[in-house]
Amino acid sequence: QSVVTQPPSASGTPGQRVTISCSGSNSNIRSNYVYWFQQLPGTAPKLVIYRNDQRPSGVPDRFSGSKSGTSASLAISGLRSEDEADYYCAAWDDSLRGWVFGGGTKLTVL
Amino acid sequence: EVQLLESGGGLVQPGGSLRLSCAASGFTLSTYAMSWVRQAPGRGLEWVSAIGSSTYYADSVKGRFTISRDNSKNTMYLQMNSLRAEDTAVYYCAGGSTYSLEDYWGQGTLVTVSS
């Protein structure tokens, strides 16, 4: 059971906006930055959002992140087929003294 | 070009040991916070260990794994002892100038623990 929870799946049609939630606690999401990773099959994770809402260079502005209290969200607008992937949130946990990852959300583009 | 390159993975018997390496190029590893993250087959990402001014370990590996770095070689290591079947995973190294998951990730090295 992950300390940080995500829905196991999400889906949308091309052009739609989808959001993926990430629920944690005071010791992780409330207190620290949230990161979002995209992972395509057989590849290493790729950072798409860092420090709650910052986009690395090269990541399309269709990707956005937000945080409120003990929850965070990743939004993808103008959904494209290449967005189909697994998405993970992560945050440092002050109580565990380590990084915690959500269980991952498999995004399907219908 | 900035790169992290993991090596040292392979097949090992339960109870055995393995040392993973993460060689950095294009930046000075000693000035970065670094982590090991693993992914068991068909499973999600799991943080294993981190090194910065201190060292940190997940409960699942505490007492069995040791993280270290050799600044002269610009390389980080993960010494894994008393390996179990549940340690089977792809192991990624990652690093950041402030936070260890933030800047660079390697491509991973596969560790298989099986008799």
PDB file of N, CA and C in Angstrom, chain A residues 39 45 88 101, chain B residues 20 35-41 43-49 58-62 64-65 78 80 83-93 105 109 111 113:
ATOM      1  N   GLN A  39       6.191   7.667 -17.816  1.00  0.00           N
ATOM      2  CA  GLN A  39       6.999   6.516 -18.193  1.00  0.00           C
ATOM      3  C   GLN A  39       6.328   5.747 -19.318  1.00  0.00           C
ATOM      4  N   PRO A  45      11.813   6.660 -16.439  1.00  0.00           N
ATOM      5  CA  PRO A  45      10.875   7.754 -16.153  1.00  0.00           C
ATOM      6  C   PRO A  45      11.409   9.082 -16.679  1.00  0.00           C
ATOM      7  N   TYR A  88       3.508   8.913 -12.598  1.00  0.00           N
ATOM      8  CA  TYR A  88       3.780   8.748 -11.174  1.00  0.00           C
ATOM      9  C   TYR A  88       3.989  10.110 -10.521  1.00  0.00           C
ATOM     10  N   PHE A 101       6.638   7.432  -3.703  1.00  0.00           N
ATOM     11  CA  PHE A 101       5.990   7.491  -5.011  1.00  0.00           C
ATOM     12  C   PHE A 101       4.545   7.027  -4.892  1.00  0.00           C
TER      13      PHE A 101
ATOM     14  N   LEU B  20      26.073  -2.095  -7.675  1.00  0.00           N
ATOM     15  CA  LEU B  20      25.696  -1.296  -8.827  1.00  0.00           C
ATOM     16  C   LEU B  20      26.526  -0.018  -8.853  1.00  0.00           C
ATOM     17  N   SER B  35      20.005   9.649  -5.946  1.00  0.00           N
ATOM     18  CA  SER B  35      19.117   8.590  -5.452  1.00  0.00           C
ATOM     19  C   SER B  35      19.207   7.355  -6.326  1.00  0.00           C
ATOM     20  N   TRP B  36      18.824   6.235  -5.724  1.00  0.00           N
ATOM     21  CA  TRP B  36      18.532   5.008  -6.462  1.00  0.00           C
ATOM     22  C   TRP B  36      17.027   4.769  -6.361  1.00  0.00           C
ATOM     23  N   VAL B  37      16.415   4.445  -7.491  1.00  0.00           N
ATOM     24  CA  VAL B  37      14.992   4.139  -7.570  1.00  0.00           C
ATOM     25  C   VAL B  37      14.876   2.825  -8.330  1.00  0.00           C
ATOM     26  N   ARG B  38      13.997   1.936  -7.891  1.00  0.00           N
ATOM     27  CA  ARG B  38      13.861   0.661  -8.587  1.00  0.00           C
ATOM     28  C   ARG B  38      12.429   0.414  -9.020  1.00  0.00           C
ATOM     29  N   GLN B  39      12.298  -0.517  -9.954  1.00  0.00           N
ATOM     30  CA  GLN B  39      10.984  -0.878 -10.487  1.00  0.00           C
ATOM     31  C   GLN B  39      10.964  -2.377 -10.746  1.00  0.00           C
ATOM     32  N   ALA B  40      10.208  -3.084  -9.927  1.00  0.00           N
ATOM     33  CA  ALA B  40      10.050  -4.518 -10.107  1.00  0.00           C
ATOM     34  C   ALA B  40       9.231  -4.772 -11.373  1.00  0.00           C
ATOM     35  N   PRO B  41       9.382  -5.925 -11.981  1.00  0.00           N
ATOM     36  CA  PRO B  41       8.655  -6.217 -13.229  1.00  0.00           C
ATOM     37  C   PRO B  41       7.148  -6.018 -13.074  1.00  0.00           C
ATOM     38  N   ARG B  43       5.571  -3.537 -11.979  1.00  0.00           N
ATOM     39  CA  ARG B  43       5.194  -2.769 -10.789  1.00  0.00           C
ATOM     40  C   ARG B  43       5.560  -1.297 -10.943  1.00  0.00           C
ATOM     41  N   GLY B  44       5.249  -0.537  -9.910  1.00  0.00           N
ATOM     42  CA  GLY B  44       5.530   0.898  -9.938  1.00  0.00           C
ATOM     43  C   GLY B  44       6.939   1.229  -9.468  1.00  0.00           C
ATOM     44  N   LEU B  45       7.206   2.534  -9.419  1.00  0.00           N
ATOM     45  CA  LEU B  45       8.510   3.017  -8.983  1.00  0.00           C
ATOM     46  C   LEU B  45       8.610   2.979  -7.466  1.00  0.00           C
ATOM     47  N   GLU B  46       9.775   2.598  -6.974  1.00  0.00           N
ATOM     48  CA  GLU B  46      10.026   2.539  -5.531  1.00  0.00           C
ATOM     49  C   GLU B  46      11.390   3.167  -5.251  1.00  0.00           C
ATOM     50  N   TRP B  47      11.407   4.201  -4.431  1.00  0.00           N
ATOM     51  CA  TRP B  47      12.674   4.808  -4.023  1.00  0.00           C
ATOM     52  C   TRP B  47      13.421   3.859  -3.098  1.00  0.00           C
ATOM     53  N   VAL B  48      14.747   3.766  -3.289  1.00  0.00           N
ATOM     54  CA  VAL B  48      15.572   2.825  -2.536  1.00  0.00           C
ATOM     55  C   VAL B  48      16.496   3.530  -1.543  1.00  0.00           C
ATOM     56  N   SER B  49      17.238   4.536  -2.043  1.00  0.00           N
ATOM     57  CA  SER B  49      18.254   5.147  -1.196  1.00  0.00           C
ATOM     58  C   SER B  49      18.666   6.483  -1.786  1.00  0.00           C
ATOM     59  N   ALA B  58      15.262   3.277   2.222  1.00  0.00           N
ATOM     60  CA  ALA B  58      13.911   2.756   2.412  1.00  0.00           C
ATOM     61  C   ALA B  58      13.975   1.632   3.440  1.00  0.00           C
ATOM     62  N   ASP B  59      12.906   1.469   4.192  1.00  0.00           N
ATOM     63  CA  ASP B  59      12.873   0.424   5.220  1.00  0.00           C
ATOM     64  C   ASP B  59      13.125  -0.954   4.620  1.00  0.00           C
ATOM     65  N   SER B  60      12.692  -1.157   3.386  1.00  0.00           N
ATOM     66  CA  SER B  60      12.799  -2.470   2.746  1.00  0.00           C
ATOM     67  C   SER B  60      14.246  -2.887   2.472  1.00  0.00           C
ATOM     68  N   VAL B  61      15.177  -1.929   2.495  1.00  0.00           N
ATOM     69  CA  VAL B  61      16.570  -2.261   2.191  1.00  0.00           C
ATOM     70  C   VAL B  61      17.523  -1.891   3.319  1.00  0.00           C
ATOM     71  N   LYS B  62      17.017  -1.235   4.347  1.00  0.00           N
ATOM     72  CA  LYS B  62      17.870  -0.773   5.440  1.00  0.00           C
ATOM     73  C   LYS B  62      18.589  -1.952   6.085  1.00  0.00           C
ATOM     74  N   ARG B  64      20.747  -3.780   4.627  1.00  0.00           N
ATOM     75  CA  ARG B  64      21.226  -4.695   3.591  1.00  0.00           C
ATOM     76  C   ARG B  64      21.943  -3.949   2.461  1.00  0.00           C
ATOM     77  N   PHE B  65      21.489  -2.743   2.162  1.00  0.00           N
ATOM     78  CA  PHE B  65      22.065  -1.961   1.060  1.00  0.00           C
ATOM     79  C   PHE B  65      22.867  -0.795   1.634  1.00  0.00           C
ATOM     80  N   LEU B  78      25.781   1.371  -5.235  1.00  0.00           N
ATOM     81  CA  LEU B  78      24.815   0.759  -4.341  1.00  0.00           C
ATOM     82  C   LEU B  78      25.297  -0.668  -4.081  1.00  0.00           C
ATOM     83  N   MET B  80      24.641  -4.049  -2.555  1.00  0.00           N
ATOM     84  CA  MET B  80      23.440  -4.779  -2.178  1.00  0.00           C
ATOM     85  C   MET B  80      23.835  -6.156  -1.637  1.00  0.00           C
ATOM     86  N   LEU B  83      20.603 -10.400  -0.744  1.00  0.00           N
ATOM     87  CA  LEU B  83      19.565 -10.139  -1.741  1.00  0.00           C
ATOM     88  C   LEU B  83      18.442 -11.156  -1.669  1.00  0.00           C
ATOM     89  N   ARG B  84      17.245 -10.659  -1.938  1.00  0.00           N
ATOM     90  CA  ARG B  84      16.034 -11.468  -1.890  1.00  0.00           C
ATOM     91  C   ARG B  84      15.351 -11.425  -3.252  1.00  0.00           C
ATOM     92  N   ALA B  85      14.459 -12.368  -3.477  1.00  0.00           N
ATOM     93  CA  ALA B  85      13.729 -12.399  -4.743  1.00  0.00           C
ATOM     94  C   ALA B  85      12.995 -11.091  -4.988  1.00  0.00           C
ATOM     95  N   GLU B  86      12.493 -10.501  -3.921  1.00  0.00           N
ATOM     96  CA  GLU B  86      11.731  -9.250  -4.064  1.00  0.00           C
ATOM     97  C   GLU B  86      12.598  -8.038  -4.386  1.00  0.00           C
ATOM     98  N   ASP B  87      13.909  -8.215  -4.418  1.00  0.00           N
ATOM     99  CA  ASP B  87      14.802  -7.138  -4.856  1.00  0.00           C
ATOM    100  C   ASP B  87      14.962  -7.128  -6.376  1.00  0.00           C
ATOM    101  N   THR B  88      14.396  -8.129  -7.043  1.00  0.00           N
ATOM    102  CA  THR B  88      14.453  -8.183  -8.502  1.00  0.00           C
ATOM    103  C   THR B  88      13.761  -6.951  -9.091  1.00  0.00           C
ATOM    104  N   ALA B  89      14.487  -6.193  -9.884  1.00  0.00           N
ATOM    105  CA  ALA B  89      13.959  -4.945 -10.422  1.00  0.00           C
ATOM    106  C   ALA B  89      14.968  -4.315 -11.368  1.00  0.00           C
ATOM    107  N   VAL B  90      14.492  -3.342 -12.124  1.00  0.00           N
ATOM    108  CA  VAL B  90      15.381  -2.421 -12.823  1.00  0.00           C
ATOM    109  C   VAL B  90      15.737  -1.311 -11.831  1.00  0.00           C
ATOM    110  N   TYR B  91      17.007  -1.050 -11.689  1.00  0.00           N
ATOM    111  CA  TYR B  91      17.492  -0.031 -10.768  1.00  0.00           C
ATOM    112  C   TYR B  91      17.950   1.179 -11.565  1.00  0.00           C
ATOM    113  N   TYR B  92      17.352   2.347 -11.240  1.00  0.00           N
ATOM    114  CA  TYR B  92      17.705   3.605 -11.882  1.00  0.00           C
ATOM    115  C   TYR B  92      18.468   4.477 -10.888  1.00  0.00           C
ATOM    116  N   CYS B  93      19.449   5.211 -11.380  1.00  0.00           N
ATOM    117  CA  CYS B  93      20.031   6.262 -10.562  1.00  0.00           C
ATOM    118  C   CYS B  93      19.519   7.609 -11.068  1.00  0.00           C
ATOM    119  N   TRP B 105      18.271  11.350 -14.932  1.00  0.00           N
ATOM    120  CA  TRP B 105      18.000   9.940 -14.679  1.00  0.00           C
ATOM    121  C   TRP B 105      18.808   9.085 -15.641  1.00  0.00           C
ATOM    122  N   THR B 109      19.526  -0.492 -14.815  1.00  0.00           N
ATOM    123  CA  THR B 109      20.222  -1.764 -14.928  1.00  0.00           C
ATOM    124  C   THR B 109      19.387  -2.822 -14.214  1.00  0.00           C
ATOM    125  N   VAL B 111      18.487  -6.102 -12.181  1.00  0.00           N
ATOM    126  CA  VAL B 111      18.972  -7.039 -11.172  1.00  0.00           C
ATOM    127  C   VAL B 111      17.946  -8.151 -11.030  1.00  0.00           C
ATOM    128  N   VAL B 113      17.219 -11.639  -8.920  1.00  0.00           N
ATOM    129  CA  VAL B 113      17.609 -12.494  -7.795  1.00  0.00           C
ATOM    130  C   VAL B 113      16.815 -13.781  -7.911  1.00  0.00           C
TER     131      VAL B 113
END
